[in-house]
Amino acid sequence: MAIISNKAEVEALQEQGKTLYHSARYPEALDAFTKAVTRCVVPKASLLDNRAASYEKLGDLHNALRDAQSTIRRHAKDVTGYLRAGRVLQKMGKPEKALQIYQYGLGKISVGCPDDYRLLSCISKKLSRQLSPPKCQDPFAVLPLELAEMILQFLSFEQAIRCLRVSKAWSKLLATSSSLWTCLDLSKAKRLVPMCFLVNTIKRSEGQLSHAILHRLGASDNRAIQLIIKSCKKLHTLEILSSHSLGNSFASLMSLNSLNVKNLIVANAAEVTLDTVCVILNTCKSLSKAEFEQVTSRNWSADWKTHLPNLRQLKLVHGNGRSDARPTGLNLPSLFPLVPNLEALTLNNWTMKDHQGGLSFRALTRLKSLNLRDCRTRYSYNDLPTSIEKLHLDDESGPYLQGADWAEMSLSLLTDLEWSKGLCGVEFLLTISSLCQGRSLERLAINESGLPETELLMLLSSRRVGRQLQELCLSNSGFNDRTAKFVVGRVPSASKCRMTTRANDCEERFPLLRRLNISRTEVTGAGVKTVVENLIGSLEYLIVRQCAFLSADAIEWAKNQGVQVVFRSQEKVVSGRKIRLDY
């Protein structure tokens, strides 16, 4: 009976408070509501809301918000607390917080109370519109068409596709702007691309498609290539990243010459045969750049027939990853006279047949870049053209010294030298440095050589390694803290007489060095600090993968100096799981 009488007393006090509230006697109403709340173990949501309303009328917004929050905590599925808290927060000048309270309440209110949910949703939307900018409207409905198209030109292909879904107005604007669809880029496709998507894109371009990157077309890649060649007469670049039936598609690729296609790139996920490569190059005379990254030879011999004066770049990579033990008939002596203007040649993973007198590159008088990695062939230093500026070799594909005519050897234009997996690169660089002055190297990479410290210092002291050096790669070598001091050391100025050189006349050894790779070396934090402190204006990238004596603190310190650091402490563990720790 005591509980019943207490409940009746609470209800009586609440009714008394309501009567006083409607009579605008707010202090007395607040006293009545407070007495009712103190007599309850768990006050009802309506009672707490009544007291919060009294506080609100009296201007005590802090206590009003406290009662509203108490209502939300104790009665989370009741709309009363959310409405009162949002109203008080708006009066306190915090509409963003009020909107958050409304949105939180929409996720808590019971589905069985549709009227409460509708009321709170309506108030939330109204406040959201009030907080929006006063002139929120479609920018393309206001801007002139020419200006809108200029803005849309900055979108990538993927972004343009997403913009088609914004609204009907945007879809119409983008679909009717043919200049936005001159590049078809499927490189980021994560699933099979339907043929209808390709057809619609070509229609939007109105035949203006000039660059196509094909990927994940599945069994439709043959039809896609035929459609592009038939519909896009202005196509100048075709990239095939993957293919399901590429062998059947090259019947169409042979007609690329009629379209005046300049660039053809076939990535390593699209396998082609050496015979197919020969047919394409013999047919497409307009090609300026041809790259085939997955070529299978099947013991065939290449048959080069057509003169290709437009070809500037050629890349052929054997598809097995490593050169086959059986020699392949690339027949390069018959190819070189047909490509007199070739400027860049890349041949990787090939075992080539020995040619009488060795293989000579002298016919390529305009060759600037030569990349021969994992190529088993025979040639001498004298067989390299004097026009070479960029040379990437390793011990398997490097030239041999025996029988070289040193008087005729000259690589004075060489500015980029990369030599992997061996010590022959050091001998090569020291030899050409002693024979001719030439240009100073801008990039030097002697990777995986295991070069001792003494020979490393000799290499860095050669005449061709000087002030113009911008990138230095010495991974898996004898680089240590003493070598670091040598790299940042000072040398006598070339403009001063050596007999009278003073400390003030010295200059930095490598003042333009931007990128340094010393992965898998014995360098410590002291060596890293020496390099970073002394090259503080020029050094941008520091690569120190798997340096056993280098701590994370040194890496963090280098990053704080504004240097981008690539650091990996461990790649594999005994269990076989890969772990990469980047700091």
Coordinates of C-alpha atoms in Angstrom, one line a residue:
M1 CA 0.0 0.0 0.0
A2 CA 3.0 2.3 0.6
I3 CA 4.2 2.0 -2.9
I4 CA 0.8 2.7 -4.3
S5 CA 0.3 5.8 -2.2
N6 CA 3.8 7.0 -3.2
K7 CA 2.9 6.6 -6.9
A8 CA -0.3 8.5 -6.3
E9 CA 1.6 11.2 -4.6
V10 CA 4.1 11.5 -7.5
E11 CA 1.2 11.7 -10.0
A12 CA -0.5 14.4 -7.9
L13 CA 2.7 16.5 -7.7
Q14 CA 3.2 16.1 -11.4
E15 CA -0.4 17.3 -12.2
Q16 CA 0.0 20.2 -9.7
G17 CA 3.3 21.2 -11.5
K18 CA 1.6 21.1 -14.9
T19 CA -1.2 23.4 -13.7
L20 CA 1.3 25.9 -12.3
Y21 CA 3.4 25.6 -15.5
H22 CA 0.3 26.5 -17.7
S23 CA -0.4 29.4 -15.3
A24 CA 3.2 30.7 -16.1
R25 CA 4.2 30.2 -12.4
Y26 CA 7.4 28.5 -13.4
P27 CA 9.4 28.6 -10.1
E28 CA 6.5 27.0 -8.2
A29 CA 6.0 24.4 -11.0
L30 CA 9.8 23.6 -10.8
D31 CA 9.4 22.9 -7.0
A32 CA 6.5 20.6 -7.6
F33 CA 8.3 18.6 -10.4
T34 CA 11.5 18.4 -8.3
K35 CA 9.5 17.0 -5.3
A36 CA 8.0 14.4 -7.6
V37 CA 11.4 13.4 -9.1
T38 CA 12.9 13.0 -5.6
R39 CA 10.1 10.6 -4.6
C40 CA 10.9 8.3 -7.6
V41 CA 13.5 5.6 -7.9
V42 CA 13.4 5.8 -11.7
P43 CA 11.6 9.0 -12.8
K44 CA 9.3 8.7 -15.9
A45 CA 10.4 10.4 -19.1
S46 CA 7.5 12.8 -19.0
L47 CA 8.3 13.9 -15.5
L48 CA 12.0 14.6 -16.3
D49 CA 10.8 16.4 -19.5
N50 CA 8.4 18.6 -17.4
R51 CA 11.2 19.7 -15.1
A52 CA 13.5 20.3 -18.1
A53 CA 10.8 22.5 -19.6
S54 CA 10.5 24.5 -16.4
Y55 CA 14.3 25.0 -16.3
E56 CA 14.1 26.1 -19.9
K57 CA 11.5 28.7 -19.2
L58 CA 13.5 30.1 -16.3
G59 CA 16.6 30.4 -18.6
D60 CA 18.6 27.6 -16.8
L61 CA 19.6 25.8 -20.0
H62 CA 22.4 23.9 -18.4
N63 CA 20.0 22.0 -15.9
A64 CA 17.5 21.6 -18.7
L65 CA 20.0 19.9 -20.9
R66 CA 21.1 17.7 -17.9
D67 CA 17.5 16.5 -17.4
A68 CA 17.2 15.8 -21.1
Q69 CA 20.4 13.8 -21.1
S70 CA 19.2 11.9 -18.1
T71 CA 16.0 11.1 -20.0
I72 CA 18.0 9.7 -22.9
R73 CA 20.1 7.5 -20.7
R74 CA 17.2 6.0 -18.8
H75 CA 14.6 5.9 -21.6
A76 CA 16.6 5.5 -24.8
K77 CA 13.7 4.4 -26.9
D78 CA 11.5 7.4 -25.9
V79 CA 11.5 10.4 -28.3
T80 CA 11.0 12.9 -25.5
G81 CA 14.6 13.2 -24.4
Y82 CA 16.0 13.7 -27.9
L83 CA 13.4 16.4 -28.7
R84 CA 14.1 18.3 -25.5
A85 CA 17.9 18.0 -25.8
G86 CA 17.9 19.2 -29.4
R87 CA 15.7 22.2 -28.6
V88 CA 17.9 23.2 -25.7
L89 CA 21.1 22.8 -27.7
Q90 CA 19.8 25.1 -30.4
K91 CA 19.0 27.7 -27.8
M92 CA 22.6 27.3 -26.5
G93 CA 23.9 28.1 -30.0
K94 CA 25.0 24.5 -30.8
P95 CA 22.8 23.4 -33.8
E96 CA 25.4 20.9 -35.0
K97 CA 25.3 19.1 -31.7
A98 CA 21.5 19.2 -31.8
L99 CA 21.6 17.5 -35.2
Q100 CA 23.9 14.8 -33.9
I101 CA 21.4 14.2 -31.0
Y102 CA 18.6 13.8 -33.6
Q103 CA 20.5 11.5 -35.8
Y104 CA 21.5 9.4 -32.7
G105 CA 17.9 9.2 -31.6
L106 CA 16.8 8.0 -35.1
G107 CA 18.9 4.9 -34.5
K108 CA 17.5 4.3 -31.0
I109 CA 13.8 4.9 -31.3
S110 CA 11.7 1.7 -31.5
V111 CA 10.3 0.7 -34.8
G112 CA 7.0 0.1 -33.1
C113 CA 6.5 3.8 -32.7
P114 CA 6.3 5.1 -36.3
D115 CA 4.8 8.5 -35.3
D116 CA 7.7 9.3 -33.0
Y117 CA 10.2 8.3 -35.6
R118 CA 8.5 10.4 -38.2
L119 CA 8.4 13.4 -35.9
L120 CA 12.1 13.2 -35.0
S121 CA 13.1 12.6 -38.7
C122 CA 11.1 15.7 -39.8
I123 CA 12.8 17.9 -37.2
S124 CA 16.2 16.5 -38.1
K125 CA 15.8 17.2 -41.8
K126 CA 14.5 20.7 -41.2
L127 CA 17.6 21.5 -39.0
S128 CA 19.9 19.9 -41.6
R129 CA 18.5 22.2 -44.3
Q130 CA 19.0 25.2 -42.1
L131 CA 22.6 24.3 -41.6
S132 CA 23.2 23.8 -45.3
P133 CA 24.7 26.7 -47.3
P134 CA 22.1 29.3 -48.2
K135 CA 22.7 28.9 -52.0
C136 CA 23.3 25.2 -52.3
Q137 CA 22.6 24.3 -56.0
D138 CA 24.0 22.3 -58.8
P139 CA 27.1 24.2 -60.1
F140 CA 26.8 22.9 -63.6
A141 CA 23.3 24.4 -63.8
V142 CA 24.8 27.8 -63.2
L143 CA 28.1 27.7 -65.0
P144 CA 28.4 28.1 -68.8
L145 CA 28.7 24.9 -70.7
E146 CA 32.3 25.7 -71.9
L147 CA 33.5 26.4 -68.3
A148 CA 31.8 23.2 -67.0
E149 CA 33.5 21.1 -69.6
M150 CA 36.9 22.7 -68.8
I151 CA 36.4 21.6 -65.1
L152 CA 35.3 18.1 -66.1
Q153 CA 38.5 17.7 -68.1
F154 CA 40.4 17.2 -64.9
L155 CA 38.4 14.1 -64.0
S156 CA 40.0 10.7 -64.5
F157 CA 38.1 8.0 -66.4
E158 CA 37.0 6.3 -63.1
Q159 CA 35.8 9.6 -61.7
A160 CA 33.8 10.5 -64.8
I161 CA 32.0 7.1 -64.6
R162 CA 31.1 7.8 -61.0
C163 CA 29.8 11.3 -61.9
L164 CA 27.4 9.7 -64.4
R165 CA 25.5 8.4 -61.4
V166 CA 25.1 11.7 -59.5
S167 CA 21.9 12.8 -61.3
K168 CA 20.2 12.8 -64.6
A169 CA 21.4 16.3 -65.3
W170 CA 25.0 15.3 -64.7
S171 CA 24.6 12.1 -66.7
K172 CA 23.3 14.1 -69.7
L173 CA 26.1 16.7 -69.5
L174 CA 28.9 14.1 -69.3
A175 CA 27.4 11.8 -72.0
T176 CA 27.1 14.6 -74.5
S177 CA 30.7 15.9 -74.0
S178 CA 32.7 13.7 -76.3
S179 CA 36.0 15.3 -75.3
L180 CA 35.7 13.7 -71.9
W181 CA 35.8 10.2 -73.3
T182 CA 39.0 10.3 -75.4
C183 CA 40.7 7.9 -73.0
L184 CA 39.3 4.5 -72.1
D185 CA 41.0 3.3 -68.9
L186 CA 40.0 -0.1 -67.5
S187 CA 43.1 -0.6 -65.5
K188 CA 41.3 -0.3 -62.2
A189 CA 38.5 -2.7 -63.0
K190 CA 38.0 -5.2 -60.2
R191 CA 35.7 -7.6 -62.1
L192 CA 34.8 -8.5 -65.6
V193 CA 33.8 -5.5 -67.8
P194 CA 30.7 -6.2 -69.8
M195 CA 30.8 -5.5 -73.5
C196 CA 27.8 -3.1 -73.3
F197 CA 29.9 -0.8 -71.1
L198 CA 32.6 -0.6 -73.7
V199 CA 30.1 0.0 -76.5
N200 CA 28.5 2.9 -74.5
T201 CA 31.9 4.5 -73.8
I202 CA 32.8 4.4 -77.5
K203 CA 29.5 6.0 -78.4
R204 CA 30.0 8.8 -75.9
S205 CA 33.4 9.5 -77.5
E206 CA 31.8 9.9 -80.9
G207 CA 34.8 8.2 -82.5
Q208 CA 37.3 10.6 -80.7
L209 CA 38.9 7.8 -78.6
S210 CA 42.7 8.1 -78.8
H211 CA 44.0 6.1 -75.8
A212 CA 42.6 2.7 -74.8
I213 CA 43.7 0.6 -71.8
L214 CA 42.0 -2.8 -71.8
H215 CA 41.7 -5.0 -68.8
R216 CA 39.4 -7.8 -67.4
L217 CA 37.4 -8.2 -70.6
G218 CA 37.4 -11.9 -70.3
A219 CA 36.3 -13.8 -73.4
S220 CA 35.2 -10.5 -75.0
D221 CA 38.7 -9.1 -75.5
N222 CA 38.8 -10.2 -79.2
R223 CA 35.5 -8.4 -79.9
A224 CA 36.6 -5.4 -77.9
I225 CA 39.8 -4.9 -80.0
Q226 CA 37.9 -5.4 -83.2
L227 CA 35.3 -2.8 -82.1
I228 CA 37.9 -0.2 -81.1
I229 CA 39.9 -0.6 -84.3
K230 CA 36.7 -0.4 -86.4
S231 CA 35.1 2.6 -84.5
C232 CA 38.1 4.7 -83.3
K233 CA 40.0 6.1 -86.2
K234 CA 42.0 8.5 -84.1
L235 CA 43.4 5.8 -81.8
H236 CA 47.1 6.3 -81.2
T237 CA 47.8 4.3 -78.0
L238 CA 46.6 0.8 -77.2
E239 CA 47.5 -0.9 -73.9
I240 CA 46.5 -4.5 -73.2
L241 CA 47.0 -5.3 -69.5
S242 CA 45.4 -8.8 -69.6
S243 CA 43.8 -11.0 -72.1
H244 CA 41.8 -14.2 -72.2
S245 CA 42.2 -15.0 -75.9
L246 CA 44.8 -12.6 -77.1
G247 CA 46.2 -15.0 -79.7
N248 CA 43.0 -14.7 -81.7
S249 CA 42.9 -10.9 -81.3
F250 CA 46.1 -10.2 -83.2
A251 CA 44.4 -10.8 -86.5
S252 CA 42.8 -7.5 -85.7
L253 CA 45.9 -5.9 -84.3
M254 CA 47.6 -6.3 -87.7
S255 CA 45.3 -3.6 -89.0
L256 CA 46.6 -1.0 -86.5
N257 CA 48.8 0.4 -89.2
S258 CA 45.7 1.7 -91.1
L259 CA 44.8 3.7 -87.9
N260 CA 48.3 5.2 -87.6
V261 CA 48.6 3.8 -84.1
K262 CA 51.8 5.0 -82.4
N263 CA 52.1 3.0 -79.2
L264 CA 51.3 -0.6 -78.5
I265 CA 51.9 -2.1 -75.0
V266 CA 51.1 -5.7 -74.2
A267 CA 51.6 -6.3 -70.4
N268 CA 52.9 -9.5 -68.8
A269 CA 49.4 -10.8 -68.1
A270 CA 48.8 -11.1 -71.9
E271 CA 51.1 -13.8 -73.4
V272 CA 52.2 -13.6 -77.0
T273 CA 54.5 -15.7 -79.1
L274 CA 57.7 -14.4 -80.8
D275 CA 56.2 -15.3 -84.1
T276 CA 53.2 -13.0 -83.4
V277 CA 55.5 -10.2 -82.3
C278 CA 57.3 -10.5 -85.7
V279 CA 54.0 -10.4 -87.6
I280 CA 52.8 -7.3 -85.7
L281 CA 56.1 -5.3 -86.2
N282 CA 56.3 -6.4 -89.9
T283 CA 52.7 -5.2 -90.4
C284 CA 52.3 -2.1 -88.3
K285 CA 54.8 0.4 -89.8
S286 CA 53.4 3.4 -87.9
L287 CA 54.5 2.1 -84.4
S288 CA 56.8 4.4 -82.5
K289 CA 56.7 2.4 -79.2
A290 CA 56.2 -1.4 -78.9
E291 CA 56.4 -3.3 -75.6
F292 CA 55.8 -7.0 -75.2
E293 CA 56.3 -8.1 -71.6
Q294 CA 55.4 -11.8 -71.9
V295 CA 56.9 -13.3 -75.0
T296 CA 57.2 -17.1 -75.5
S297 CA 59.8 -18.2 -78.0
R298 CA 59.1 -22.0 -78.4
N299 CA 62.5 -22.3 -80.1
W300 CA 61.3 -20.2 -83.1
S301 CA 63.6 -17.9 -85.1
A302 CA 62.4 -14.3 -85.6
D303 CA 61.8 -13.2 -89.1
W304 CA 62.2 -9.4 -89.4
K305 CA 61.2 -8.1 -92.9
T306 CA 59.8 -4.6 -92.7
H307 CA 61.8 -1.3 -92.5
L308 CA 60.6 0.5 -89.3
P309 CA 61.9 4.1 -89.5
N310 CA 59.3 5.3 -86.9
L311 CA 60.1 2.9 -84.2
R312 CA 61.8 4.6 -81.2
Q313 CA 61.2 2.2 -78.3
L314 CA 61.3 -1.6 -78.3
K315 CA 60.8 -3.9 -75.3
L316 CA 60.9 -7.7 -75.5
V317 CA 60.7 -9.7 -72.2
H318 CA 60.9 -13.5 -72.2
G319 CA 57.9 -14.9 -70.6
N320 CA 59.5 -17.5 -68.3
G321 CA 61.0 -15.0 -65.9
R322 CA 64.5 -16.4 -66.4
S323 CA 66.2 -17.0 -69.7
D324 CA 65.7 -20.5 -71.1
A325 CA 68.8 -22.7 -71.4
R326 CA 68.0 -23.2 -75.1
P327 CA 69.1 -20.3 -77.3
T328 CA 66.5 -18.3 -79.0
G329 CA 66.7 -16.9 -82.5
L330 CA 65.9 -13.3 -81.9
N331 CA 68.0 -12.6 -85.0
L332 CA 69.0 -9.2 -83.8
P333 CA 71.7 -8.6 -86.6
S334 CA 68.9 -8.6 -89.1
L335 CA 66.6 -6.4 -86.9
F336 CA 69.0 -3.6 -86.1
P337 CA 69.4 -2.3 -89.7
L338 CA 65.6 -2.1 -90.0
V339 CA 65.3 0.2 -87.0
P340 CA 67.8 3.0 -87.6
N341 CA 66.0 5.5 -85.4
L342 CA 65.6 3.3 -82.3
E343 CA 66.4 5.2 -79.1
A344 CA 65.5 2.7 -76.4
L345 CA 66.0 -1.1 -76.4
T346 CA 65.0 -3.5 -73.6
L347 CA 65.8 -7.2 -73.8
N348 CA 65.2 -9.2 -70.6
N349 CA 65.5 -12.9 -69.8
W350 CA 66.7 -14.1 -73.2
T351 CA 69.4 -16.7 -74.1
M352 CA 70.5 -15.6 -77.6
K353 CA 72.4 -17.6 -80.2
D354 CA 76.1 -16.7 -80.6
H355 CA 76.7 -14.6 -83.6
Q356 CA 79.9 -14.7 -85.6
G357 CA 82.2 -12.0 -84.1
G358 CA 79.7 -11.3 -81.3
L359 CA 76.6 -9.2 -81.2
S360 CA 77.1 -5.6 -82.2
F361 CA 74.8 -2.6 -81.4
R362 CA 76.9 -0.2 -83.5
A363 CA 74.2 -0.1 -86.2
L364 CA 71.9 1.6 -83.7
T365 CA 73.6 5.0 -84.0
R366 CA 70.8 6.9 -82.2
L367 CA 70.4 4.4 -79.3
K368 CA 70.2 6.3 -76.0
S369 CA 68.9 3.7 -73.6
L370 CA 70.0 0.0 -73.5
N371 CA 68.5 -2.4 -70.9
L372 CA 69.9 -6.0 -71.0
R373 CA 69.1 -8.0 -67.9
D374 CA 69.4 -11.7 -67.6
C375 CA 70.4 -11.9 -71.3
R376 CA 73.0 -14.5 -72.2
T377 CA 74.8 -13.2 -75.2
R378 CA 78.3 -12.3 -76.3
Y379 CA 79.5 -8.8 -77.2
S380 CA 82.4 -6.5 -76.3
Y381 CA 82.7 -2.9 -75.1
N382 CA 83.4 -1.8 -78.6
D383 CA 80.0 -3.1 -79.7
L384 CA 78.2 -0.5 -77.7
P385 CA 77.2 2.7 -79.7
T386 CA 78.7 5.9 -78.6
S387 CA 75.3 7.6 -78.3
I388 CA 74.4 5.6 -75.1
E389 CA 73.1 7.7 -72.2
K390 CA 71.4 5.1 -70.1
L391 CA 72.8 1.6 -69.6
H392 CA 71.2 -1.1 -67.4
L393 CA 73.2 -4.4 -67.3
D394 CA 74.2 -7.3 -65.0
D395 CA 77.1 -9.8 -65.0
E396 CA 75.2 -12.2 -67.2
S397 CA 74.5 -9.7 -69.9
G398 CA 77.5 -7.3 -69.5
P399 CA 80.1 -6.9 -72.2
Y400 CA 83.5 -8.7 -72.0
L401 CA 86.9 -7.0 -71.9
Q402 CA 88.9 -9.5 -73.9
G403 CA 89.9 -8.2 -77.3
A404 CA 88.4 -4.7 -76.7
D405 CA 90.0 -1.8 -78.6
W406 CA 90.5 0.8 -75.9
A407 CA 91.4 3.5 -78.3
E408 CA 87.9 3.3 -80.0
M409 CA 86.0 2.9 -76.8
S410 CA 84.1 6.0 -75.8
L411 CA 80.9 6.4 -73.8
S412 CA 81.2 10.1 -73.0
L413 CA 77.4 10.7 -73.1
L414 CA 76.6 8.1 -70.4
T415 CA 74.7 9.6 -67.5
D416 CA 72.8 6.6 -66.1
L417 CA 74.5 3.4 -65.2
E418 CA 72.8 0.4 -63.4
W419 CA 74.6 -2.9 -62.9
S420 CA 73.1 -5.7 -60.9
K421 CA 74.4 -9.0 -59.4
G422 CA 78.1 -8.7 -59.8
L423 CA 81.4 -6.8 -59.6
C424 CA 81.9 -6.3 -63.3
G425 CA 80.0 -3.0 -63.2
V426 CA 82.8 -1.5 -61.0
E427 CA 85.4 -2.6 -63.5
F428 CA 83.4 -1.2 -66.3
L429 CA 82.9 2.2 -64.7
L430 CA 86.6 2.5 -63.6
T431 CA 87.6 1.6 -67.2
I432 CA 85.5 4.2 -69.0
S433 CA 86.5 6.8 -66.4
S434 CA 90.1 6.3 -67.1
L435 CA 89.7 6.3 -70.9
C436 CA 87.6 9.5 -71.4
Q437 CA 86.5 12.4 -69.3
G438 CA 82.8 12.3 -70.5
R439 CA 79.8 13.5 -68.7
S440 CA 79.4 13.1 -64.9
L441 CA 76.9 10.4 -64.0
E442 CA 73.5 11.6 -62.8
R443 CA 72.4 8.1 -61.6
L444 CA 74.6 5.2 -60.4
A445 CA 73.2 1.9 -59.2
I446 CA 75.5 -1.0 -58.3
N447 CA 73.0 -3.4 -56.7
E448 CA 73.5 -6.9 -55.1
S449 CA 77.2 -6.7 -55.8
G450 CA 78.6 -7.5 -52.3
L451 CA 81.2 -4.8 -53.1
P452 CA 83.8 -4.4 -50.3
E453 CA 84.3 -1.1 -48.7
T454 CA 87.7 -0.5 -50.3
E455 CA 86.5 -1.0 -53.8
L456 CA 83.3 1.0 -53.0
L457 CA 85.4 4.0 -52.1
M458 CA 87.4 3.6 -55.2
L459 CA 84.2 3.6 -57.2
L460 CA 82.9 6.7 -55.6
S461 CA 86.2 8.5 -56.3
S462 CA 86.2 7.8 -60.0
R463 CA 86.1 10.8 -62.4
R464 CA 82.6 10.0 -63.8
V465 CA 81.1 10.1 -60.3
G466 CA 80.9 13.7 -59.3
R467 CA 78.9 16.8 -58.5
Q468 CA 76.1 16.0 -61.0
L469 CA 75.1 12.7 -59.2
Q470 CA 71.4 12.8 -58.2
E471 CA 70.7 9.1 -57.4
L472 CA 73.0 6.5 -55.8
C473 CA 72.0 2.9 -55.2
L474 CA 74.4 0.7 -53.4
S475 CA 72.2 -2.1 -51.9
N476 CA 73.9 -5.2 -50.5
S477 CA 77.4 -3.6 -50.5
G478 CA 80.1 -2.7 -48.0
F479 CA 78.4 0.7 -47.3
N480 CA 78.9 1.6 -43.6
D481 CA 79.3 4.6 -41.4
R482 CA 82.8 5.4 -42.7
T483 CA 81.4 5.3 -46.3
A484 CA 78.6 7.7 -45.2
K485 CA 81.2 10.2 -44.1
F486 CA 83.0 9.9 -47.4
V487 CA 79.8 10.5 -49.4
V488 CA 79.1 13.7 -47.5
G489 CA 82.7 14.8 -47.5
R490 CA 84.2 17.8 -49.3
V491 CA 86.6 17.8 -52.2
P492 CA 88.8 20.6 -53.6
S493 CA 87.0 23.0 -55.9
A494 CA 87.8 22.3 -59.6
S495 CA 88.3 26.0 -60.2
K496 CA 91.1 26.3 -57.6
C497 CA 94.7 25.2 -57.9
R498 CA 95.3 22.1 -55.9
M499 CA 98.6 23.4 -54.5
T500 CA 96.9 26.3 -52.9
T501 CA 93.6 24.8 -51.9
R502 CA 92.3 25.9 -48.5
A503 CA 89.4 24.6 -46.4
N504 CA 87.2 27.4 -47.7
D505 CA 87.9 26.5 -51.3
C506 CA 86.4 23.0 -50.9
E507 CA 83.0 22.0 -52.1
E508 CA 80.5 19.2 -51.4
R509 CA 81.2 15.9 -53.2
F510 CA 77.6 15.2 -54.2
P511 CA 75.6 18.4 -53.6
L512 CA 72.7 17.4 -55.8
L513 CA 72.1 13.9 -54.4
R514 CA 68.3 13.4 -54.1
R515 CA 67.9 9.7 -53.7
L516 CA 70.1 7.2 -51.7
N517 CA 69.5 3.4 -51.6
I518 CA 71.7 1.6 -49.0
S519 CA 69.4 -1.4 -48.3
R520 CA 70.9 -4.6 -46.8
T521 CA 74.1 -2.8 -45.6
E522 CA 75.8 -2.4 -42.2
V523 CA 75.0 1.3 -41.8
T524 CA 73.8 2.4 -38.4
G525 CA 71.9 5.3 -37.0
A526 CA 75.1 7.4 -36.8
G527 CA 75.7 6.9 -40.5
V528 CA 72.1 7.9 -41.4
K529 CA 72.4 11.0 -39.2
T530 CA 75.6 11.9 -41.0
V531 CA 74.1 11.6 -44.4
V532 CA 70.8 13.5 -43.6
E533 CA 72.5 16.3 -41.7
N534 CA 75.0 17.1 -44.4
L535 CA 72.6 16.7 -47.3
I536 CA 69.7 18.5 -45.6
G537 CA 68.8 20.6 -48.6
S538 CA 69.0 18.1 -51.4
L539 CA 68.2 14.6 -50.0
E540 CA 64.6 13.6 -50.5
Y541 CA 64.4 9.8 -50.5
L542 CA 66.4 7.4 -48.3
I543 CA 65.9 3.6 -48.8
V544 CA 67.2 1.4 -46.0
R545 CA 65.4 -1.9 -46.3
Q546 CA 66.7 -4.7 -44.1
C547 CA 69.5 -2.9 -42.4
A548 CA 70.2 -5.1 -39.4
F549 CA 72.1 -2.4 -37.4
L550 CA 69.6 0.4 -37.9
S551 CA 67.0 1.3 -35.2
A552 CA 63.5 2.6 -35.6
D553 CA 64.6 5.8 -33.7
A554 CA 67.0 6.7 -36.4
I555 CA 64.3 6.2 -39.1
E556 CA 61.9 8.4 -37.2
W557 CA 64.5 11.1 -36.7
A558 CA 65.3 11.1 -40.5
K559 CA 61.5 11.5 -41.2
N560 CA 61.3 14.4 -38.9
Q561 CA 64.0 16.1 -41.0
G562 CA 61.7 16.1 -44.0
V563 CA 63.2 13.0 -45.7
Q564 CA 61.0 10.3 -47.1
V565 CA 62.3 7.0 -45.7
V566 CA 61.5 3.5 -47.0
F567 CA 62.3 1.0 -44.3
R568 CA 61.5 -2.7 -44.0
S569 CA 63.0 -4.6 -41.1
Q570 CA 61.9 -8.1 -42.1
E571 CA 60.2 -9.8 -45.0
K572 CA 59.8 -13.5 -44.0
V573 CA 59.8 -15.6 -40.9
V574 CA 60.4 -19.3 -40.4
S575 CA 56.7 -20.1 -40.5
G576 CA 56.4 -18.8 -44.1
R577 CA 54.1 -15.9 -43.2
K578 CA 55.2 -12.6 -44.7
I579 CA 55.7 -9.7 -42.2
R580 CA 56.5 -6.2 -43.3
L581 CA 57.2 -3.6 -40.7
D582 CA 57.3 -0.1 -42.1
Y583 CA 58.2 2.9 -39.9

